[in-house]
């Protein structure tokens, strides 16, 4: 005999009329020229430049509800492309500081090997190879002393 399913209470959906939306909402594939999403800005090497979004790109589900505002997490924010600025390039000192921080997370305190991934130092306290006593795969670490991995 099949068991009865547990009933969960339905979530209350917050329905906001489209007329009271703070930003203009555009349906998919109706975006005018000059408005792009953050992902499109990143592909072009740009950032919003401190300016906020100027419109909301409605999600696919809300295309069936034209009278209500889209409040789903899948909606997209649209930015003006002419106000966007080029992405900032980190200086060599900033890259050096980031590399030292990553080296602290990637270097085993026991064997002094620097791995290409972050180690579970908070839980194990060392790399998996030191914890289990086996030899790690050669392509996953650098021999000590560990070299720096700067981008510049």
PDB file of C-alpha atoms in Angstrom:
ATOM      1  CA  UNK A   1       0.000   0.000   0.000  1.00  0.00           C
ATOM      2  CA  UNK A   2       1.550   3.367  -0.984  1.00  0.00           C
ATOM      3  CA  UNK A   3       2.323   5.854   1.722  1.00  0.00           C
ATOM      4  CA  UNK A   4       0.607   9.183   1.706  1.00  0.00           C
ATOM      5  CA  UNK A   5       2.761  12.164   0.816  1.00  0.00           C
ATOM      6  CA  UNK A   6       3.500  14.840   3.334  1.00  0.00           C
ATOM      7  CA  UNK A   7       1.750  18.059   2.477  1.00  0.00           C
ATOM      8  CA  UNK A   8       3.853  21.182   2.634  1.00  0.00           C
ATOM      9  CA  UNK A   9       2.233  24.544   3.160  1.00  0.00           C
ATOM     10  CA  UNK A  10       2.156  26.638  -0.006  1.00  0.00           C
ATOM     11  CA  UNK A  11       4.413  29.650  -0.102  1.00  0.00           C
ATOM     12  CA  UNK A  12       2.649  32.950  -0.424  1.00  0.00           C
ATOM     13  CA  UNK A  13       3.730  34.615  -3.650  1.00  0.00           C
ATOM     14  CA  UNK A  14       4.189  38.346  -3.347  1.00  0.00           C
ATOM     15  CA  UNK A  15       2.322  39.750  -6.320  1.00  0.00           C
ATOM     16  CA  UNK A  16       3.307  43.275  -7.229  1.00  0.00           C
ATOM     17  CA  UNK A  17       1.319  45.102  -9.901  1.00  0.00           C
ATOM     18  CA  UNK A  18       3.504  46.041 -12.844  1.00  0.00           C
ATOM     19  CA  UNK A  19       2.438  49.671 -12.724  1.00  0.00           C
ATOM     20  CA  UNK A  20       4.022  50.195  -9.262  1.00  0.00           C
ATOM     21  CA  UNK A  21       7.431  48.820 -10.260  1.00  0.00           C
ATOM     22  CA  UNK A  22      10.259  51.248  -9.542  1.00  0.00           C
ATOM     23  CA  UNK A  23      12.291  50.500 -12.696  1.00  0.00           C
ATOM     24  CA  UNK A  24      10.894  49.913 -16.174  1.00  0.00           C
ATOM     25  CA  UNK A  25      10.555  46.231 -16.971  1.00  0.00           C
ATOM     26  CA  UNK A  26      11.405  44.808 -20.357  1.00  0.00           C
ATOM     27  CA  UNK A  27      10.433  41.400 -21.663  1.00  0.00           C
ATOM     28  CA  UNK A  28      12.990  39.053 -23.126  1.00  0.00           C
ATOM     29  CA  UNK A  29      14.231  39.864 -26.636  1.00  0.00           C
ATOM     30  CA  UNK A  30      12.737  43.374 -26.468  1.00  0.00           C
ATOM     31  CA  UNK A  31      15.770  45.123 -25.015  1.00  0.00           C
ATOM     32  CA  UNK A  32      16.626  48.389 -26.804  1.00  0.00           C
ATOM     33  CA  UNK A  33      20.103  49.234 -28.059  1.00  0.00           C
ATOM     34  CA  UNK A  34      22.479  50.537 -25.415  1.00  0.00           C
ATOM     35  CA  UNK A  35      21.130  48.472 -22.512  1.00  0.00           C
ATOM     36  CA  UNK A  36      23.135  45.389 -21.564  1.00  0.00           C
ATOM     37  CA  UNK A  37      23.319  42.955 -18.665  1.00  0.00           C
ATOM     38  CA  UNK A  38      26.265  42.704 -16.291  1.00  0.00           C
ATOM     39  CA  UNK A  39      27.441  39.524 -17.999  1.00  0.00           C
ATOM     40  CA  UNK A  40      27.505  41.278 -21.382  1.00  0.00           C
ATOM     41  CA  UNK A  41      29.461  44.159 -19.837  1.00  0.00           C
ATOM     42  CA  UNK A  42      32.005  41.692 -18.450  1.00  0.00           C
ATOM     43  CA  UNK A  43      32.400  40.016 -21.876  1.00  0.00           C
ATOM     44  CA  UNK A  44      33.202  43.420 -23.378  1.00  0.00           C
ATOM     45  CA  UNK A  45      35.745  44.240 -20.657  1.00  0.00           C
ATOM     46  CA  UNK A  46      33.528  46.868 -19.002  1.00  0.00           C
ATOM     47  CA  UNK A  47      32.031  47.465 -15.552  1.00  0.00           C
ATOM     48  CA  UNK A  48      28.929  49.501 -14.586  1.00  0.00           C
ATOM     49  CA  UNK A  49      31.198  52.298 -13.355  1.00  0.00           C
ATOM     50  CA  UNK A  50      29.284  53.045 -10.160  1.00  0.00           C
ATOM     51  CA  UNK A  51      25.961  53.549 -11.931  1.00  0.00           C
ATOM     52  CA  UNK A  52      22.952  51.529 -10.894  1.00  0.00           C
ATOM     53  CA  UNK A  53      20.649  49.559 -13.176  1.00  0.00           C
ATOM     54  CA  UNK A  54      18.219  51.493 -15.331  1.00  0.00           C
ATOM     55  CA  UNK A  55      15.784  48.682 -16.176  1.00  0.00           C
ATOM     56  CA  UNK A  56      14.831  45.116 -15.286  1.00  0.00           C
ATOM     57  CA  UNK A  57      14.914  42.234 -17.741  1.00  0.00           C
ATOM     58  CA  UNK A  58      11.965  40.010 -16.897  1.00  0.00           C
ATOM     59  CA  UNK A  59      12.467  36.266 -16.526  1.00  0.00           C
ATOM     60  CA  UNK A  60      10.958  33.657 -18.825  1.00  0.00           C
ATOM     61  CA  UNK A  61       8.234  32.720 -16.342  1.00  0.00           C
ATOM     62  CA  UNK A  62       6.928  36.280 -16.043  1.00  0.00           C
ATOM     63  CA  UNK A  63       6.258  36.526 -19.779  1.00  0.00           C
ATOM     64  CA  UNK A  64       2.976  34.751 -19.033  1.00  0.00           C
ATOM     65  CA  UNK A  65       2.019  37.347 -16.397  1.00  0.00           C
ATOM     66  CA  UNK A  66       2.179  40.734 -18.146  1.00  0.00           C
ATOM     67  CA  UNK A  67       0.137  42.503 -15.466  1.00  0.00           C
ATOM     68  CA  UNK A  68       2.519  41.682 -12.583  1.00  0.00           C
ATOM     69  CA  UNK A  69       6.039  42.790 -11.781  1.00  0.00           C
ATOM     70  CA  UNK A  70       8.868  40.245 -11.957  1.00  0.00           C
ATOM     71  CA  UNK A  71      10.325  39.582  -8.501  1.00  0.00           C
ATOM     72  CA  UNK A  72      12.144  36.319  -9.212  1.00  0.00           C
ATOM     73  CA  UNK A  73      15.861  35.891  -8.554  1.00  0.00           C
ATOM     74  CA  UNK A  74      16.375  34.995 -12.230  1.00  0.00           C
ATOM     75  CA  UNK A  75      15.519  38.482 -13.460  1.00  0.00           C
ATOM     76  CA  UNK A  76      18.353  40.500 -14.945  1.00  0.00           C
ATOM     77  CA  UNK A  77      19.427  44.059 -14.335  1.00  0.00           C
ATOM     78  CA  UNK A  78      20.096  46.211 -17.388  1.00  0.00           C
ATOM     79  CA  UNK A  79      22.805  48.875 -17.428  1.00  0.00           C
ATOM     80  CA  UNK A  80      23.556  51.662 -19.894  1.00  0.00           C
ATOM     81  CA  UNK A  81      26.521  50.799 -22.052  1.00  0.00           C
ATOM     82  CA  UNK A  82      27.532  54.412 -22.645  1.00  0.00           C
ATOM     83  CA  UNK A  83      27.995  55.005 -18.880  1.00  0.00           C
ATOM     84  CA  UNK A  84      30.113  51.865 -18.428  1.00  0.00           C
ATOM     85  CA  UNK A  85      33.845  52.155 -17.743  1.00  0.00           C
ATOM     86  CA  UNK A  86      36.716  49.807 -18.546  1.00  0.00           C
ATOM     87  CA  UNK A  87      37.409  47.182 -15.902  1.00  0.00           C
ATOM     88  CA  UNK A  88      40.188  48.105 -13.511  1.00  0.00           C
ATOM     89  CA  UNK A  89      43.436  46.202 -13.859  1.00  0.00           C
ATOM     90  CA  UNK A  90      45.092  45.266 -10.550  1.00  0.00           C
ATOM     91  CA  UNK A  91      48.571  46.608  -9.864  1.00  0.00           C
ATOM     92  CA  UNK A  92      51.516  44.300  -9.343  1.00  0.00           C
ATOM     93  CA  UNK A  93      51.404  44.957  -5.577  1.00  0.00           C
ATOM     94  CA  UNK A  94      47.722  43.948  -5.456  1.00  0.00           C
ATOM     95  CA  UNK A  95      48.464  40.769  -7.398  1.00  0.00           C
ATOM     96  CA  UNK A  96      51.388  40.036  -5.064  1.00  0.00           C
ATOM     97  CA  UNK A  97      49.111  40.410  -2.025  1.00  0.00           C
ATOM     98  CA  UNK A  98      46.466  38.125  -3.567  1.00  0.00           C
ATOM     99  CA  UNK A  99      49.120  35.544  -4.425  1.00  0.00           C
ATOM    100  CA  UNK A 100      50.422  35.537  -0.836  1.00  0.00           C
ATOM    101  CA  UNK A 101      46.877  35.090   0.476  1.00  0.00           C
ATOM    102  CA  UNK A 102      46.251  32.185  -1.909  1.00  0.00           C
ATOM    103  CA  UNK A 103      49.631  30.665  -1.038  1.00  0.00           C
ATOM    104  CA  UNK A 104      48.578  30.564   2.608  1.00  0.00           C
ATOM    105  CA  UNK A 105      45.462  28.599   1.642  1.00  0.00           C
ATOM    106  CA  UNK A 106      47.225  26.299  -0.835  1.00  0.00           C
ATOM    107  CA  UNK A 107      50.449  25.387   1.014  1.00  0.00           C
ATOM    108  CA  UNK A 108      50.557  22.406   3.386  1.00  0.00           C
ATOM    109  CA  UNK A 109      52.222  23.316   6.704  1.00  0.00           C
ATOM    110  CA  UNK A 110      53.743  19.828   7.084  1.00  0.00           C
ATOM    111  CA  UNK A 111      55.201  18.949   3.660  1.00  0.00           C
ATOM    112  CA  UNK A 112      55.479  22.582   2.381  1.00  0.00           C
ATOM    113  CA  UNK A 113      53.997  21.637  -1.016  1.00  0.00           C
ATOM    114  CA  UNK A 114      51.855  24.248  -2.742  1.00  0.00           C
ATOM    115  CA  UNK A 115      48.833  22.705  -4.422  1.00  0.00           C
ATOM    116  CA  UNK A 116      46.800  24.122  -7.295  1.00  0.00           C
ATOM    117  CA  UNK A 117      43.655  24.056  -5.115  1.00  0.00           C
ATOM    118  CA  UNK A 118      42.808  25.254  -1.607  1.00  0.00           C
ATOM    119  CA  UNK A 119      43.485  22.787   1.190  1.00  0.00           C
ATOM    120  CA  UNK A 120      41.105  21.835   4.016  1.00  0.00           C
ATOM    121  CA  UNK A 121      43.400  23.390   6.629  1.00  0.00           C
ATOM    122  CA  UNK A 122      40.577  24.242   9.002  1.00  0.00           C
ATOM    123  CA  UNK A 123      39.304  20.673   9.256  1.00  0.00           C
ATOM    124  CA  UNK A 124      42.358  18.488   8.530  1.00  0.00           C
ATOM    125  CA  UNK A 125      45.191  20.889   9.282  1.00  0.00           C
ATOM    126  CA  UNK A 126      47.269  19.523   6.386  1.00  0.00           C
ATOM    127  CA  UNK A 127      46.930  18.203   2.849  1.00  0.00           C
ATOM    128  CA  UNK A 128      45.130  14.957   2.100  1.00  0.00           C
ATOM    129  CA  UNK A 129      48.411  13.219   1.261  1.00  0.00           C
ATOM    130  CA  UNK A 130      49.901  14.013   4.682  1.00  0.00           C
ATOM    131  CA  UNK A 131      46.662  13.019   6.395  1.00  0.00           C
ATOM    132  CA  UNK A 132      46.326   9.619   4.701  1.00  0.00           C
ATOM    133  CA  UNK A 133      50.020   8.882   4.166  1.00  0.00           C
ATOM    134  CA  UNK A 134      49.782   8.356   0.402  1.00  0.00           C
ATOM    135  CA  UNK A 135      51.698  10.178  -2.327  1.00  0.00           C
ATOM    136  CA  UNK A 136      49.772  12.958  -4.191  1.00  0.00           C
ATOM    137  CA  UNK A 137      49.355  13.093  -7.952  1.00  0.00           C
ATOM    138  CA  UNK A 138      52.378  14.896  -9.468  1.00  0.00           C
ATOM    139  CA  UNK A 139      50.338  17.398 -11.511  1.00  0.00           C
ATOM    140  CA  UNK A 140      48.461  18.786  -8.499  1.00  0.00           C
ATOM    141  CA  UNK A 141      51.316  20.445  -6.581  1.00  0.00           C
ATOM    142  CA  UNK A 142      54.565  22.378  -6.914  1.00  0.00           C
ATOM    143  CA  UNK A 143      57.754  21.184  -5.267  1.00  0.00           C
ATOM    144  CA  UNK A 144      58.928  23.286  -2.335  1.00  0.00           C
ATOM    145  CA  UNK A 145      59.845  26.098  -2.316  1.00  0.00           C
ATOM    146  CA  UNK A 146      56.516  26.951  -3.941  1.00  0.00           C
ATOM    147  CA  UNK A 147      56.644  29.352  -6.862  1.00  0.00           C
ATOM    148  CA  UNK A 148      54.454  32.417  -7.164  1.00  0.00           C
ATOM    149  CA  UNK A 149      51.478  32.337  -9.518  1.00  0.00           C
ATOM    150  CA  UNK A 150      51.201  35.989 -10.569  1.00  0.00           C
ATOM    151  CA  UNK A 151      49.136  36.843 -13.612  1.00  0.00           C
ATOM    152  CA  UNK A 152      51.404  39.715 -14.711  1.00  0.00           C
TER     153      UNK A 152
END
